[in-house]
Coordinates of C-alpha atoms (C1' of nucleotides) in Angstrom, one line a residue:
Chain A
M1 CA 11.1 -24.6 6.5
L2 CA 10.2 -21.4 3.7
N3 CA 7.8 -18.4 5.6
Q4 CA 4.3 -18.4 4.2
S5 CA 4.5 -15.4 2.6
A6 CA 7.1 -16.5 -0.2
V7 CA 5.2 -19.4 -0.3
L8 CA 2.2 -17.3 -2.0
D9 CA 5.3 -15.2 -4.0
R10 CA 6.3 -18.0 -6.0
V11 CA 3.1 -20.0 -6.3
F12 CA 0.9 -16.8 -6.8
H13 CA 4.1 -16.0 -9.8
A14 CA 4.1 -19.6 -11.1
L15 CA 0.1 -18.9 -11.6
A16 CA 0.3 -16.0 -13.2
D17 CA 1.8 -17.3 -16.4
P18 CA -1.1 -18.4 -18.5
S19 CA 1.4 -21.3 -20.2
R20 CA 2.0 -22.6 -16.2
R21 CA -1.7 -22.5 -15.8
A22 CA -2.1 -24.2 -19.3
M23 CA 0.2 -27.1 -17.8
V24 CA -1.4 -27.1 -14.3
D25 CA -4.6 -27.8 -15.9
R26 CA -3.1 -30.1 -18.0
L27 CA -2.0 -32.0 -14.9
S28 CA -5.6 -31.7 -12.8
R29 CA -6.0 -34.6 -15.3
G30 CA -3.3 -36.3 -14.8
T31 CA 0.7 -37.2 -14.6
A32 CA 2.5 -36.0 -17.5
S33 CA 5.8 -36.4 -19.5
V34 CA 7.9 -33.2 -20.4
S35 CA 7.1 -33.5 -24.1
E36 CA 3.5 -34.1 -23.0
L37 CA 3.3 -30.8 -21.0
A38 CA 5.2 -28.7 -24.0
E39 CA 3.0 -30.7 -27.2
P40 CA 0.3 -28.0 -27.2
L41 CA 2.8 -25.2 -26.0
R42 CA 3.4 -23.0 -29.0
M43 CA 7.3 -22.7 -27.5
S44 CA 10.3 -24.3 -27.3
L45 CA 11.2 -27.3 -25.3
P46 CA 13.5 -25.4 -23.1
A47 CA 11.1 -22.7 -22.7
V48 CA 9.2 -25.9 -21.0
V49 CA 11.6 -26.7 -18.7
Q50 CA 12.0 -23.6 -17.6
H51 CA 7.8 -22.8 -17.0
L52 CA 8.4 -26.2 -15.0
Q53 CA 11.5 -25.0 -12.9
V54 CA 8.9 -22.4 -12.0
L55 CA 5.7 -24.7 -11.0
Q56 CA 8.5 -27.0 -9.3
D57 CA 9.9 -24.4 -6.7
S58 CA 6.3 -22.4 -5.9
G59 CA 5.2 -26.8 -4.9
L60 CA 2.8 -26.8 -7.5
V61 CA 4.3 -29.7 -9.1
T62 CA 7.3 -32.2 -8.2
S63 CA 8.5 -34.4 -11.1
Q64 CA 10.5 -37.7 -10.8
K65 CA 12.8 -38.9 -13.7
V66 CA 11.9 -42.7 -14.7
G67 CA 14.6 -43.7 -17.6
R68 CA 15.3 -41.0 -20.1
V69 CA 11.2 -40.2 -19.1
R70 CA 10.7 -37.5 -16.8
T71 CA 6.8 -37.5 -14.8
C72 CA 5.8 -34.7 -13.6
R73 CA 2.5 -34.3 -11.3
L74 CA 0.7 -31.4 -9.8
D75 CA 0.7 -31.7 -5.7
P76 CA -3.0 -29.6 -5.0
E77 CA -1.3 -28.4 -0.8
A78 CA -0.3 -25.7 -2.8
L79 CA -3.0 -24.6 -4.3
T80 CA -4.9 -25.0 -0.8
Q81 CA -3.0 -22.5 0.0
V82 CA -3.7 -20.1 -2.1
E83 CA -6.9 -20.8 -1.8
G84 CA -7.0 -20.6 1.8
W85 CA -5.1 -17.0 1.7
I86 CA -7.9 -15.9 -1.1
A87 CA -10.9 -17.2 1.4
Q88 CA -9.5 -15.6 4.7
R89 CA -10.3 -12.0 3.2
K90 CA -13.1 -12.6 1.5
R91 CA -14.5 -13.6 4.7
T92 CA -12.9 -11.1 6.4
W93 CA -14.3 -8.1 3.4
E94 CA -18.4 -9.9 3.7
S95 CA -18.3 -9.6 7.9
R96 CA -16.7 -6.3 7.9
L97 CA -20.4 -5.2 5.2
D98 CA -22.3 -7.6 7.8
R99 CA -21.2 -5.1 10.8
L100 CA -22.0 -2.5 8.5
G101 CA -26.0 -3.9 8.0
H102 CA -26.5 -4.4 11.2
F103 CA -25.1 -1.0 12.0
L104 CA -27.6 0.7 9.9
E105 CA -30.2 -1.1 10.4
E106 CA -29.9 0.1 14.4
Q107 CA -30.4 3.8 12.5
Chain B
M1 CA -15.0 -7.8 -22.4
L2 CA -11.3 -8.5 -21.8
N3 CA -10.8 -12.1 -21.4
Q4 CA -10.8 -15.1 -19.2
S5 CA -7.4 -15.7 -18.7
A6 CA -5.8 -12.3 -18.9
V7 CA -7.8 -11.4 -16.3
L8 CA -6.5 -14.8 -14.1
D9 CA -2.7 -13.2 -15.9
R10 CA -3.6 -9.6 -14.1
V11 CA -4.8 -11.2 -10.7
F12 CA -2.6 -13.9 -10.3
H13 CA 0.0 -11.2 -11.1
A14 CA -1.0 -8.4 -8.9
L15 CA -0.9 -10.9 -5.6
A16 CA 2.1 -11.5 -6.9
D17 CA 4.0 -9.4 -4.6
P18 CA 3.9 -9.0 -1.0
S19 CA 3.6 -5.0 -0.5
R20 CA 0.1 -5.6 -2.6
R21 CA -0.9 -8.4 -0.6
A22 CA -0.8 -6.6 2.3
M23 CA -3.2 -3.7 0.5
V24 CA -5.8 -6.0 -0.3
D25 CA -5.9 -7.2 3.0
R26 CA -6.0 -4.1 4.8
L27 CA -8.6 -3.4 2.0
S28 CA -11.0 -6.5 3.2
R29 CA -10.8 -4.8 6.6
G30 CA -12.0 -1.0 5.1
T31 CA -11.7 1.5 2.7
A32 CA -8.5 3.5 3.0
S33 CA -7.0 6.1 1.6
V34 CA -3.5 6.5 -1.0
S35 CA -1.4 7.5 2.3
E36 CA -3.0 5.4 4.7
L37 CA -2.0 2.3 2.3
A38 CA 1.3 3.7 3.0
E39 CA 1.8 3.9 5.9
P40 CA 2.4 -0.2 6.8
L41 CA 5.0 -0.2 4.2
R42 CA 8.5 1.3 3.9
M43 CA 8.7 2.6 0.6
S44 CA 8.1 5.9 -1.8
L45 CA 4.5 7.1 -2.1
P46 CA 5.3 6.9 -5.9
A47 CA 6.1 3.5 -5.1
V48 CA 2.7 2.6 -3.7
V49 CA 0.4 4.2 -6.2
Q50 CA 2.3 2.3 -8.3
H51 CA 0.9 -1.0 -6.6
L52 CA -2.5 0.5 -6.7
Q53 CA -1.8 1.1 -10.4
V54 CA -1.1 -2.4 -10.9
L55 CA -4.3 -4.0 -8.2
Q56 CA -6.4 -1.0 -9.8
D57 CA -5.8 -3.2 -13.5
S58 CA -6.5 -6.8 -12.4
G59 CA -10.0 -5.7 -11.0
L60 CA -9.1 -6.0 -7.3
V61 CA -9.1 -2.0 -6.3
T62 CA -11.5 0.5 -7.0
S63 CA -10.7 4.0 -6.2
Q64 CA -12.7 7.2 -6.6
K65 CA -11.1 10.5 -5.5
V66 CA -12.8 13.3 -3.4
G67 CA -11.6 17.2 -2.8
R68 CA -7.3 16.0 -2.7
V69 CA -8.5 12.0 -1.0
R70 CA -8.4 9.4 -3.1
T71 CA -10.6 6.5 -0.9
C72 CA -9.8 2.7 -2.4
R73 CA -11.8 -0.3 -1.7
L74 CA -11.3 -3.9 -2.4
D75 CA -14.1 -5.6 -5.0
P76 CA -13.6 -9.0 -3.9
E77 CA -15.6 -10.3 -7.5
A78 CA -12.0 -10.9 -8.9
L79 CA -11.0 -13.0 -6.2
T80 CA -14.0 -15.1 -6.4
Q81 CA -12.8 -15.7 -10.2
V82 CA -9.7 -16.5 -9.4
E83 CA -10.8 -18.9 -6.8
G84 CA -13.1 -20.0 -8.4
W85 CA -9.8 -21.5 -11.4
I86 CA -8.7 -22.9 -8.4
A87 CA -11.5 -24.6 -6.9
Q88 CA -11.9 -25.7 -10.5
R89 CA -8.4 -27.6 -10.7
K90 CA -8.9 -28.9 -7.7
R91 CA -11.9 -31.0 -8.6
T92 CA -10.5 -31.9 -11.6
W93 CA -7.1 -33.7 -10.0
E94 CA -9.8 -35.2 -7.0
S95 CA -12.4 -36.5 -9.1
R96 CA -10.0 -38.3 -11.0
L97 CA -8.0 -40.4 -8.6
D98 CA -12.0 -41.1 -7.5
R99 CA -11.5 -42.9 -10.5
L100 CA -8.5 -44.4 -9.7
G101 CA -9.6 -45.6 -6.8
H102 CA -12.9 -47.2 -8.1
F103 CA -10.1 -48.7 -10.6
L104 CA -8.6 -50.3 -8.0
E105 CA -11.3 -51.4 -6.4
E106 CA -12.2 -53.2 -9.4
Q107 CA -9.6 -55.1 -9.8
Chain C
dC1 C1' -2.8 34.8 0.2
dG2 C1' 1.0 31.3 1.5
dA3 C1' 2.2 27.0 3.7
dT4 C1' 0.9 22.4 4.3
dT5 C1' -1.7 18.2 3.2
dG6 C1' -2.3 14.9 -0.5
dG7 C1' -1.9 12.8 -4.4
dT8 C1' 0.9 12.5 -9.7
dT9 C1' 4.2 12.9 -13.1
dA10 C1' 8.2 11.7 -15.2
dA11 C1' 12.6 9.7 -15.8
dG12 C1' 16.1 6.4 -14.4
dC13 C1' 18.2 2.6 -13.0
dA14 C1' 19.2 -2.7 -11.5
dT15 C1' 17.1 -6.8 -11.9
dG16 C1' 14.3 -10.6 -13.1
dT17 C1' 11.3 -13.2 -16.8
dA18 C1' 10.1 -14.8 -21.1
dC19 C1' 12.3 -16.8 -24.5
dT20 C1' 16.0 -17.8 -28.6
dT21 C1' 19.7 -20.9 -30.3
dA22 C1' 23.2 -23.7 -30.0
dA23 C1' 25.2 -27.7 -27.9
dG24 C1' 25.5 -31.0 -24.8
dT25 C1' 24.2 -35.8 -22.1
dA26 C1' 21.8 -40.3 -21.8
dT27 C1' 18.5 -44.1 -22.6
dT28 C1' 15.8 -47.4 -25.7
dG29 C1' 15.1 -49.3 -30.1
dC30 C1' 16.4 -51.3 -34.7
Chain D
dG1 C1' 26.9 -50.1 -32.9
dC2 C1' 24.0 -46.2 -34.0
dA3 C1' 20.6 -43.3 -34.5
dA4 C1' 16.1 -41.6 -32.5
dT5 C1' 14.4 -40.4 -28.4
dA6 C1' 14.0 -36.9 -24.4
dC7 C1' 14.8 -34.1 -22.1
dT8 C1' 19.4 -31.0 -19.9
dT9 C1' 22.6 -26.6 -20.0
dA10 C1' 24.5 -22.7 -21.1
dA11 C1' 24.1 -18.8 -23.5
dG12 C1' 22.4 -14.0 -25.0
dT13 C1' 18.3 -11.0 -25.9
dA14 C1' 14.4 -8.3 -25.1
dC15 C1' 11.0 -6.6 -22.5
dA16 C1' 9.1 -5.9 -18.1
dT17 C1' 9.2 -4.7 -13.1
dG18 C1' 10.3 -2.5 -8.7
dC19 C1' 12.0 0.7 -6.7
dT20 C1' 14.1 5.8 -6.5
dT21 C1' 14.3 11.2 -6.6
dA22 C1' 13.0 15.7 -8.7
dA23 C1' 9.5 18.2 -9.9
dC24 C1' 4.4 19.6 -10.2
dC25 C1' -0.7 20.5 -9.3
dA26 C1' -5.0 21.2 -6.6
dA27 C1' -7.6 21.0 -2.3
dT28 C1' -7.1 23.1 2.4
dC29 C1' -6.2 25.3 7.0
dG30 C1' -4.4 29.8 9.3

DNA sequence: CGATTGGTTAAGCATGTACTTAAGTATTGC
DNA sequence: GCAATACTTAAGTACATGCTTAACCAATCG
């Protein structure tokens, strides 16, 4: 079982690249083959496969090969985890502001 | 005006490091000086300052120096932007599943 | 004033990242 | 069977990242 922080490292890193975000965006609209993912990107196919590997290592994407075609799909669970991390920090920040507001009211 | 994608690049990159997430976490609880941010981290002060620079470049953190102390604070707006990006991809993914479900029902 | 505190700057280094081209391996269509 | 398709693997390269130590500066304390 991979620890929480390592997962966040990988998912944030995976999403820090515009080509990989474009791939995630494409996959949010439905499954795609490797060449379909590559088509809008101005880079070689091996480069796309390397990005795909990063996405798979992060857990954001899964894939399976049937015949000579590899079909990729988004696994939104990893997205949910980073969403949760962010939401929690925002909540802490906001509750601190609330306490500060109440404190000032009482003065 | 920095474009949307470049902001996402920087914010995701900034959050992809556990030390920088620890700093954001600390700042979600309230402002802190550079040495307060450094205290729980096992690294030199210059290393912490470099991480802080990455956080500032991303817009996640702002700071100002008074006397010899630099006070850092979280700016949650950048967090809101990445949260929004993620939420939108999840929505697209879910609405596709919905349409797929309706389609199967109709068969 | 002289020492300490809090931070900054510069330089160097090991490792990681994002590509590339070249060459290969299975399917599948004709 | 032969060629085209859809990847896959390997190797190389340029640049970025995450640290380090050493030296520095400016505000404050005694």
